[in-house]
Amino acid sequence: MRLLLDTHLLLWAAGEPAKMSKAARRLLADPGNDLVFSAASLWEITIKRRLGRPDFRVEPRLLRRGLLDNGYIELPITSEHALMTENLPGLHNDPFDRILVGQAMVEGITLLTVDTLLAKYPGPIKKV
């Protein structure tokens, strides 16, 4: 199964795995799963780090390199992903979450999230 990690889950997997649920750790440890991260997550981390957010202190370039070195697959953002967000319900206006949902829908990837609100969007989304 291909699993796209939301930004917080991605940060926890890379640096604070104890924050993840047992279900999340089990899915990430399963060698049958392909783990995917979005360019949108690195973009979000870069912006929020620059703004001084304490939960986004990781150096994005080092995070990216570490993810790739550990077998994660990078998913670029395409115009098709962006267009998929047009008809999503207005649950909230976080553009990073919306593009992750669009990517999951277009690519047929299960989006793993720790965010209850994000899990309410339609599509292949699993709260862990």
CSV table of C-alpha atoms in Angstrom, one decimal:
chain,number,residue,atom,x,y,z
A,1,MET,CA,0.0,0.0,0.0
A,2,ARG,CA,1.3,3.5,-0.7
A,3,LEU,CA,1.0,5.9,2.2
A,4,LEU,CA,1.3,9.7,2.0
A,5,LEU,CA,2.2,11.1,5.4
A,6,ASP,CA,0.7,14.5,6.5
A,7,THR,CA,3.2,17.0,7.7
A,8,HIS,CA,3.0,16.4,11.4
A,9,LEU,CA,3.1,12.7,11.0
A,10,LEU,CA,6.1,13.1,8.8
A,11,LEU,CA,7.9,15.3,11.4
A,12,TRP,CA,7.1,12.8,14.1
A,13,ALA,CA,8.3,9.8,12.0
A,14,ALA,CA,11.6,11.5,11.3
A,15,GLY,CA,12.3,12.9,14.8
A,16,GLU,CA,9.8,12.1,17.4
A,17,PRO,CA,8.3,8.6,16.7
A,18,ALA,CA,7.1,8.3,20.3
A,19,LYS,CA,4.4,10.9,19.5
A,20,MET,CA,2.9,8.5,16.8
A,21,SER,CA,0.1,6.1,17.7
A,22,LYS,CA,0.8,2.4,17.7
A,23,ALA,CA,-1.3,2.1,14.5
A,24,ALA,CA,0.9,4.7,12.7
A,25,ARG,CA,4.1,3.0,13.8
A,26,ARG,CA,2.8,-0.3,12.7
A,27,LEU,CA,1.9,1.0,9.2
A,28,LEU,CA,5.2,2.8,8.8
A,29,ALA,CA,7.2,-0.3,9.9
A,30,ASP,CA,5.4,-2.6,7.4
A,31,PRO,CA,7.9,-3.4,4.6
A,32,GLY,CA,4.9,-3.9,2.3
A,33,ASN,CA,4.0,-0.2,2.5
A,34,ASP,CA,5.6,2.5,0.3
A,35,LEU,CA,6.1,5.6,2.3
A,36,VAL,CA,5.5,8.9,0.5
A,37,PHE,CA,6.1,12.5,1.4
A,38,SER,CA,4.8,15.6,-0.4
A,39,ALA,CA,6.8,18.5,-1.6
A,40,ALA,CA,4.0,20.5,0.0
A,41,SER,CA,5.0,19.2,3.4
A,42,LEU,CA,8.6,20.5,2.9
A,43,TRP,CA,7.2,23.8,1.7
A,44,GLU,CA,5.0,24.1,4.8
A,45,ILE,CA,7.9,23.2,7.1
A,46,THR,CA,10.2,25.7,5.4
A,47,ILE,CA,7.6,28.5,5.8
A,48,LYS,CA,6.7,27.7,9.4
A,49,ARG,CA,10.3,27.3,10.4
A,50,ARG,CA,11.1,30.7,9.0
A,51,LEU,CA,8.2,32.1,11.0
A,52,GLY,CA,9.7,30.7,14.2
A,53,ARG,CA,7.1,28.0,14.9
A,54,PRO,CA,8.6,25.9,17.7
A,55,ASP,CA,7.1,22.7,16.3
A,56,PHE,CA,8.8,23.2,12.9
A,57,ARG,CA,12.5,23.6,13.9
A,58,VAL,CA,13.8,20.8,11.7
A,59,GLU,CA,16.1,21.8,8.8
A,60,PRO,CA,14.1,21.0,5.7
A,61,ARG,CA,17.0,20.1,3.5
A,62,LEU,CA,18.3,17.6,6.1
A,63,LEU,CA,14.8,16.2,6.6
A,64,ARG,CA,14.4,15.7,2.8
A,65,ARG,CA,17.8,13.9,2.5
A,66,GLY,CA,17.0,11.7,5.5
A,67,LEU,CA,13.6,10.7,4.1
A,68,LEU,CA,15.1,9.9,0.7
A,69,ASP,CA,18.0,8.0,2.4
A,70,ASN,CA,15.4,5.9,4.3
A,71,GLY,CA,13.4,4.9,1.3
A,72,TYR,CA,10.6,7.5,1.3
A,73,ILE,CA,9.3,8.5,-2.1
A,74,GLU,CA,9.0,12.2,-2.9
A,75,LEU,CA,5.7,13.3,-4.5
A,76,PRO,CA,5.9,16.6,-6.5
A,77,ILE,CA,2.9,18.9,-6.7
A,78,THR,CA,1.2,19.0,-10.1
A,79,SER,CA,-1.5,21.2,-11.6
A,80,GLU,CA,-3.8,18.1,-11.5
A,81,HIS,CA,-3.3,18.0,-7.7
A,82,ALA,CA,-4.1,21.7,-7.4
A,83,LEU,CA,-7.2,21.4,-9.6
A,84,MET,CA,-8.5,18.5,-7.5
A,85,THR,CA,-8.8,20.9,-4.5
A,86,GLU,CA,-11.3,23.1,-6.2
A,87,ASN,CA,-14.4,21.1,-5.2
A,88,LEU,CA,-13.2,20.0,-1.7
A,89,PRO,CA,-15.5,21.1,1.1
A,90,GLY,CA,-14.5,24.1,3.0
A,91,LEU,CA,-13.7,22.3,6.3
A,92,HIS,CA,-10.8,24.7,6.7
A,93,ASN,CA,-8.6,26.8,4.5
A,94,ASP,CA,-5.2,25.3,5.1
A,95,PRO,CA,-3.7,25.1,1.6
A,96,PHE,CA,-1.1,22.5,2.6
A,97,ASP,CA,-3.7,20.1,3.9
A,98,ARG,CA,-5.9,20.7,0.9
A,99,ILE,CA,-3.1,19.9,-1.5
A,100,LEU,CA,-2.3,16.7,0.4
A,101,VAL,CA,-5.9,15.6,0.0
A,102,GLY,CA,-5.8,16.5,-3.7
A,103,GLN,CA,-2.6,14.5,-4.1
A,104,ALA,CA,-4.1,11.5,-2.3
A,105,MET,CA,-7.2,11.6,-4.5
A,106,VAL,CA,-5.3,12.0,-7.8
A,107,GLU,CA,-2.6,9.4,-7.1
A,108,GLY,CA,-4.8,6.9,-5.3
A,109,ILE,CA,-2.6,7.0,-2.2
A,110,THR,CA,-3.9,6.7,1.3
A,111,LEU,CA,-3.2,9.9,3.2
A,112,LEU,CA,-2.3,9.2,6.8
A,113,THR,CA,-3.1,12.0,9.3
A,114,VAL,CA,-3.2,12.7,13.0
A,115,ASP,CA,-5.6,15.6,12.3
A,116,THR,CA,-9.3,14.8,13.0
A,117,LEU,CA,-10.5,17.7,10.8
A,118,LEU,CA,-8.3,16.6,7.9
A,119,ALA,CA,-9.7,13.1,8.2
A,120,LYS,CA,-13.2,14.5,7.5
A,121,TYR,CA,-12.3,15.3,3.9
A,122,PRO,CA,-13.5,12.9,1.2
A,123,GLY,CA,-11.0,10.5,-0.3
A,124,PRO,CA,-8.5,7.9,0.7
A,125,ILE,CA,-7.7,9.3,4.2
A,126,LYS,CA,-6.9,7.4,7.4
A,127,LYS,CA,-6.6,9.0,10.8
A,128,VAL,CA,-3.9,7.2,12.9
